[in-house]
Amino acid sequence: VQDTPQNNNKLYVNFDRGVLQLMREAKHLSLMGFDIPNSARVVLLLEDKLKSYYNHICHALNCYNKITAQVPSVCRSLLRPHLLDLEKAIAPARTIMTWTSMNIDTFITSLHTVLGRFEYLVSQINDIINNRVQKNLNLVSTMFLLNIPAGRTFTLRDFVALQRSHLETCTEILLAKNEEIERAVDDLVDAVLLYPLDANIAKASPFDVNLVKLHYNHLMYHALLSATKRSLNELKKRVSETGTIT
């Protein structure tokens, strides 16, 4: 069963725990020599299987809820087909299957396969974003684009020459970081597009791909803007303290 949108549409196993109590009572009554209904005998024969199915499906849904919560918000629209693929894998349990269905074992195996594949994709995406994109963006945003050594006085010509040399070095670093971020985003998109989906589910659209790329373009712009502001504020602070570049 599915929870309300207010609770993130979480899925729960539709299993009445009172059935377990009835199993225990029927087992004790049988051991005491009482006659129990045929339906109760059938349930007792299925006791181990029902408990195993319940545990496996609970584990699968816990994985599902955990994995879907780890999907980065910026990639949610890009991963919409993958979430639909996951929903399709779960759909039989929500529509046609019962606890006595003959194909529960096959369903559980298939569901775990799909969950494992999607979990690997989400892990790969988060690794790319955290270690290859965000770290580089943080480095860019904290760079000082001016070189103003403490306790040193400059003539205008010397100051300009020093900054030109420093900016050339910074430019090389920034270009390298920009290329690293671009490659990382391309690798993220490739991982998403190469993911095997159900034949009836279309892959992510070019529009959604461009939205992700545009998002990181904006982040790179803001990282550069932050570095520029920090550098100019430091220059302003040095000038206001001494009246000269010292």
CSV table of C-alpha atoms in Angstrom, one decimal:
chain,number,residue,atom,x,y,z
A,1,VAL,CA,0.0,0.0,0.0
A,2,GLN,CA,1.1,3.6,-0.6
A,3,ASP,CA,1.1,6.4,1.9
A,4,THR,CA,-0.2,9.9,1.3
A,5,PRO,CA,1.9,12.5,-0.7
A,6,GLN,CA,2.4,14.3,2.6
A,7,ASN,CA,4.5,11.3,3.7
A,8,ASN,CA,6.4,11.2,0.4
A,9,ASN,CA,4.2,8.4,-1.0
A,10,LYS,CA,6.1,5.7,0.9
A,11,LEU,CA,5.2,2.1,0.3
A,12,TYR,CA,4.3,-0.3,3.1
A,13,VAL,CA,3.7,-4.1,3.2
A,14,ASN,CA,0.0,-4.9,3.3
A,15,PHE,CA,0.2,-7.7,5.9
A,16,ASP,CA,-2.0,-8.0,9.0
A,17,ARG,CA,0.3,-8.9,11.9
A,18,GLY,CA,-2.8,-10.5,13.5
A,19,VAL,CA,-2.3,-13.4,11.1
A,20,LEU,CA,0.9,-14.3,12.9
A,21,GLN,CA,-1.0,-14.4,16.2
A,22,LEU,CA,-3.7,-16.6,14.6
A,23,MET,CA,-1.0,-19.0,13.4
A,24,ARG,CA,0.4,-19.3,16.8
A,25,GLU,CA,-3.0,-20.0,18.3
A,26,ALA,CA,-3.9,-22.5,15.6
A,27,LYS,CA,-0.6,-24.3,16.2
A,28,HIS,CA,-1.1,-24.5,19.9
A,29,LEU,CA,-4.7,-25.7,19.5
A,30,SER,CA,-3.5,-28.4,17.1
A,31,LEU,CA,-0.8,-29.5,19.5
A,32,MET,CA,-3.5,-29.7,22.3
A,33,GLY,CA,-5.6,-32.1,20.1
A,34,PHE,CA,-8.3,-29.7,19.1
A,35,ASP,CA,-9.7,-29.9,15.6
A,36,ILE,CA,-8.9,-26.8,13.5
A,37,PRO,CA,-10.5,-25.7,10.2
A,38,ASN,CA,-8.9,-26.8,6.9
A,39,SER,CA,-8.1,-23.1,6.1
A,40,ALA,CA,-6.1,-22.8,9.3
A,41,ARG,CA,-4.2,-26.0,8.4
A,42,VAL,CA,-3.3,-24.6,5.0
A,43,VAL,CA,-2.1,-21.4,6.6
A,44,LEU,CA,0.1,-23.3,9.1
A,45,LEU,CA,1.6,-25.2,6.2
A,46,LEU,CA,2.5,-21.9,4.6
A,47,GLU,CA,3.7,-20.3,7.8
A,48,ASP,CA,7.5,-20.4,7.0
A,49,LYS,CA,6.9,-19.2,3.4
A,50,LEU,CA,4.6,-16.4,4.5
A,51,LYS,CA,7.1,-15.2,7.1
A,52,SER,CA,9.9,-15.4,4.5
A,53,TYR,CA,7.9,-13.5,1.9
A,54,TYR,CA,7.0,-10.8,4.4
A,55,ASN,CA,10.6,-10.3,5.5
A,56,HIS,CA,11.9,-10.2,1.9
A,57,ILE,CA,9.3,-7.7,0.7
A,58,CYS,CA,9.7,-5.6,3.8
A,59,HIS,CA,13.5,-5.4,3.0
A,60,ALA,CA,12.8,-4.6,-0.6
A,61,LEU,CA,10.4,-1.8,0.3
A,62,ASN,CA,12.9,-0.4,2.8
A,63,CYS,CA,15.5,-0.4,0.1
A,64,TYR,CA,13.0,1.3,-2.3
A,65,ASN,CA,12.1,4.0,0.1
A,66,LYS,CA,15.8,4.6,1.0
A,67,ILE,CA,17.0,4.7,-2.6
A,68,THR,CA,14.3,7.0,-3.9
A,69,ALA,CA,15.0,9.4,-1.0
A,70,GLN,CA,18.7,9.5,-2.1
A,71,VAL,CA,17.8,10.7,-5.6
A,72,PRO,CA,19.3,14.3,-6.0
A,73,SER,CA,16.5,16.8,-6.5
A,74,VAL,CA,18.3,18.2,-9.6
A,75,CYS,CA,18.3,14.8,-11.2
A,76,ARG,CA,14.7,13.8,-10.3
A,77,SER,CA,13.2,14.8,-13.7
A,78,LEU,CA,16.1,13.2,-15.5
A,79,LEU,CA,15.5,10.0,-13.6
A,80,ARG,CA,11.7,10.0,-14.1
A,81,PRO,CA,11.9,7.1,-16.6
A,82,HIS,CA,14.0,5.1,-14.1
A,83,LEU,CA,11.5,5.7,-11.3
A,84,LEU,CA,8.7,4.6,-13.7
A,85,ASP,CA,10.8,1.4,-14.4
A,86,LEU,CA,11.0,0.8,-10.7
A,87,GLU,CA,7.3,1.4,-10.2
A,88,LYS,CA,6.6,-1.1,-13.0
A,89,ALA,CA,8.7,-3.7,-11.2
A,90,ILE,CA,6.7,-3.2,-8.0
A,91,ALA,CA,3.3,-2.9,-9.7
A,92,PRO,CA,2.3,-6.6,-9.6
A,93,ALA,CA,2.5,-6.6,-5.8
A,94,ARG,CA,0.1,-3.6,-5.7
A,95,THR,CA,-2.4,-4.9,-8.3
A,96,ILE,CA,-2.7,-8.7,-8.9
A,97,MET,CA,-0.5,-10.6,-6.4
A,98,THR,CA,-1.7,-12.1,-3.2
A,99,TRP,CA,0.2,-13.9,-0.4
A,100,THR,CA,-0.7,-17.2,-1.9
A,101,SER,CA,0.3,-16.4,-5.5
A,102,MET,CA,2.5,-19.0,-7.2
A,103,ASN,CA,5.1,-16.6,-8.6
A,104,ILE,CA,6.0,-14.6,-5.5
A,105,ASP,CA,9.6,-16.1,-5.5
A,106,THR,CA,10.1,-14.9,-9.1
A,107,PHE,CA,8.7,-11.5,-8.3
A,108,ILE,CA,11.0,-11.0,-5.3
A,109,THR,CA,14.1,-12.1,-7.2
A,110,SER,CA,13.1,-9.7,-10.1
A,111,LEU,CA,12.4,-6.8,-7.7
A,112,HIS,CA,15.7,-7.2,-5.9
A,113,THR,CA,17.5,-7.2,-9.3
A,114,VAL,CA,15.9,-4.0,-10.4
A,115,LEU,CA,16.4,-2.4,-7.0
A,116,GLY,CA,20.1,-3.3,-7.0
A,117,ARG,CA,20.6,-1.9,-10.5
A,118,PHE,CA,18.8,1.4,-9.6
A,119,GLU,CA,20.7,1.7,-6.3
A,120,TYR,CA,24.0,1.4,-8.1
A,121,LEU,CA,22.9,4.1,-10.5
A,122,VAL,CA,21.9,6.5,-7.7
A,123,SER,CA,25.2,5.8,-5.9
A,124,GLN,CA,27.1,6.5,-9.1
A,125,ILE,CA,25.3,9.8,-9.6
A,126,ASN,CA,25.8,10.9,-6.0
A,127,ASP,CA,29.5,10.0,-6.2
A,128,ILE,CA,29.9,12.1,-9.4
A,129,ILE,CA,28.0,15.1,-7.9
A,130,ASN,CA,29.8,15.0,-4.5
A,131,ASN,CA,33.3,14.1,-5.5
A,132,ARG,CA,33.8,15.4,-9.1
A,133,VAL,CA,31.4,18.3,-9.3
A,134,GLN,CA,30.7,19.9,-5.9
A,135,LYS,CA,34.3,19.6,-4.7
A,136,ASN,CA,35.5,21.4,-7.8
A,137,LEU,CA,32.8,24.1,-7.5
A,138,ASN,CA,33.8,24.6,-3.9
A,139,LEU,CA,37.5,25.0,-4.9
A,140,VAL,CA,36.6,27.5,-7.6
A,141,SER,CA,34.4,29.6,-5.3
A,142,THR,CA,37.1,29.9,-2.7
A,143,MET,CA,40.0,30.8,-5.0
A,144,PHE,CA,41.7,34.2,-4.6
A,145,LEU,CA,42.1,35.7,-8.1
A,146,LEU,CA,44.5,38.4,-6.8
A,147,ASN,CA,48.0,37.9,-5.3
A,148,ILE,CA,48.5,40.5,-2.6
A,149,PRO,CA,51.4,39.4,-0.3
A,150,ALA,CA,51.2,40.9,3.2
A,151,GLY,CA,53.8,43.5,4.2
A,152,ARG,CA,54.8,44.3,0.7
A,153,THR,CA,54.5,47.6,-1.2
A,154,PHE,CA,54.0,47.8,-4.9
A,155,THR,CA,54.3,50.3,-7.6
A,156,LEU,CA,51.3,50.3,-10.0
A,157,ARG,CA,53.4,48.6,-12.7
A,158,ASP,CA,54.7,45.9,-10.4
A,159,PHE,CA,51.2,45.3,-9.0
A,160,VAL,CA,49.8,44.9,-12.5
A,161,ALA,CA,52.6,42.6,-13.6
A,162,LEU,CA,52.2,40.4,-10.5
A,163,GLN,CA,48.4,40.2,-10.9
A,164,ARG,CA,48.8,39.4,-14.6
A,165,SER,CA,51.1,36.5,-13.8
A,166,HIS,CA,48.8,35.3,-11.0
A,167,LEU,CA,45.7,35.5,-13.2
A,168,GLU,CA,47.4,33.4,-15.9
A,169,THR,CA,47.9,30.6,-13.4
A,170,CYS,CA,44.4,31.0,-12.1
A,171,THR,CA,43.0,30.9,-15.6
A,172,GLU,CA,44.8,27.5,-16.2
A,173,ILE,CA,43.4,26.1,-13.0
A,174,LEU,CA,39.8,27.4,-13.7
A,175,LEU,CA,39.8,26.0,-17.2
A,176,ALA,CA,41.0,22.6,-15.9
A,177,LYS,CA,38.3,22.6,-13.2
A,178,ASN,CA,35.6,23.7,-15.7
A,179,GLU,CA,36.6,20.8,-18.0
A,180,GLU,CA,36.6,18.4,-15.0
A,181,ILE,CA,33.1,19.5,-14.1
A,182,GLU,CA,31.9,19.3,-17.7
A,183,ARG,CA,33.3,15.7,-18.1
A,184,ALA,CA,31.7,14.7,-14.8
A,185,VAL,CA,28.2,16.0,-15.9
A,186,ASP,CA,28.7,14.2,-19.2
A,187,ASP,CA,29.5,11.0,-17.4
A,188,LEU,CA,26.4,11.4,-15.2
A,189,VAL,CA,24.2,11.9,-18.2
A,190,ASP,CA,25.8,8.9,-20.0
A,191,ALA,CA,25.2,6.7,-16.9
A,192,VAL,CA,21.5,7.7,-16.9
A,193,LEU,CA,21.0,7.2,-20.6
A,194,LEU,CA,22.8,3.8,-20.8
A,195,TYR,CA,20.7,2.4,-17.9
A,196,PRO,CA,18.6,-0.5,-19.2
A,197,LEU,CA,14.9,0.4,-19.0
A,198,ASP,CA,11.7,-1.6,-19.8
A,199,ALA,CA,11.1,-1.6,-23.5
A,200,ASN,CA,7.9,0.4,-23.1
A,201,ILE,CA,9.5,3.2,-21.2
A,202,ALA,CA,11.1,6.0,-23.1
A,203,LYS,CA,14.6,7.3,-22.1
A,204,ALA,CA,15.2,10.7,-20.6
A,205,SER,CA,14.4,13.5,-23.0
A,206,PRO,CA,17.0,16.0,-24.3
A,207,PHE,CA,15.1,18.7,-22.5
A,208,ASP,CA,15.7,17.0,-19.1
A,209,VAL,CA,19.4,16.4,-20.0
A,210,ASN,CA,19.8,20.1,-20.9
A,211,LEU,CA,18.1,21.2,-17.6
A,212,VAL,CA,20.8,19.3,-15.6
A,213,LYS,CA,23.6,20.8,-17.7
A,214,LEU,CA,22.2,24.3,-17.4
A,215,HIS,CA,21.9,23.8,-13.6
A,216,TYR,CA,25.6,23.1,-13.3
A,217,ASN,CA,26.5,25.9,-15.8
A,218,HIS,CA,24.7,28.3,-13.4
A,219,LEU,CA,26.5,26.8,-10.4
A,220,MET,CA,29.9,27.3,-12.2
A,221,TYR,CA,28.9,30.9,-12.9
A,222,HIS,CA,28.1,31.6,-9.3
A,223,ALA,CA,31.3,29.9,-8.1
A,224,LEU,CA,33.3,32.3,-10.4
A,225,LEU,CA,31.2,35.2,-9.2
A,226,SER,CA,31.9,34.3,-5.6
A,227,ALA,CA,35.7,34.0,-6.2
A,228,THR,CA,35.7,37.4,-7.9
A,229,LYS,CA,33.8,39.1,-5.1
A,230,ARG,CA,36.1,37.5,-2.5
A,231,SER,CA,39.2,38.7,-4.3
A,232,LEU,CA,37.9,42.3,-4.8
A,233,ASN,CA,36.7,42.5,-1.2
A,234,GLU,CA,40.2,41.5,-0.1
A,235,LEU,CA,41.7,44.2,-2.3
A,236,LYS,CA,39.3,46.7,-1.0
A,237,LYS,CA,40.1,45.7,2.6
A,238,ARG,CA,43.9,46.1,2.0
A,239,VAL,CA,43.5,49.5,0.4
A,240,SER,CA,41.1,50.8,3.1
A,241,GLU,CA,43.5,49.7,5.8
A,242,THR,CA,46.7,51.4,4.4
A,243,GLY,CA,45.6,53.7,1.6
A,244,THR,CA,48.1,51.8,-0.6
A,245,ILE,CA,48.7,48.3,-1.8
A,246,THR,CA,51.0,47.1,1.1
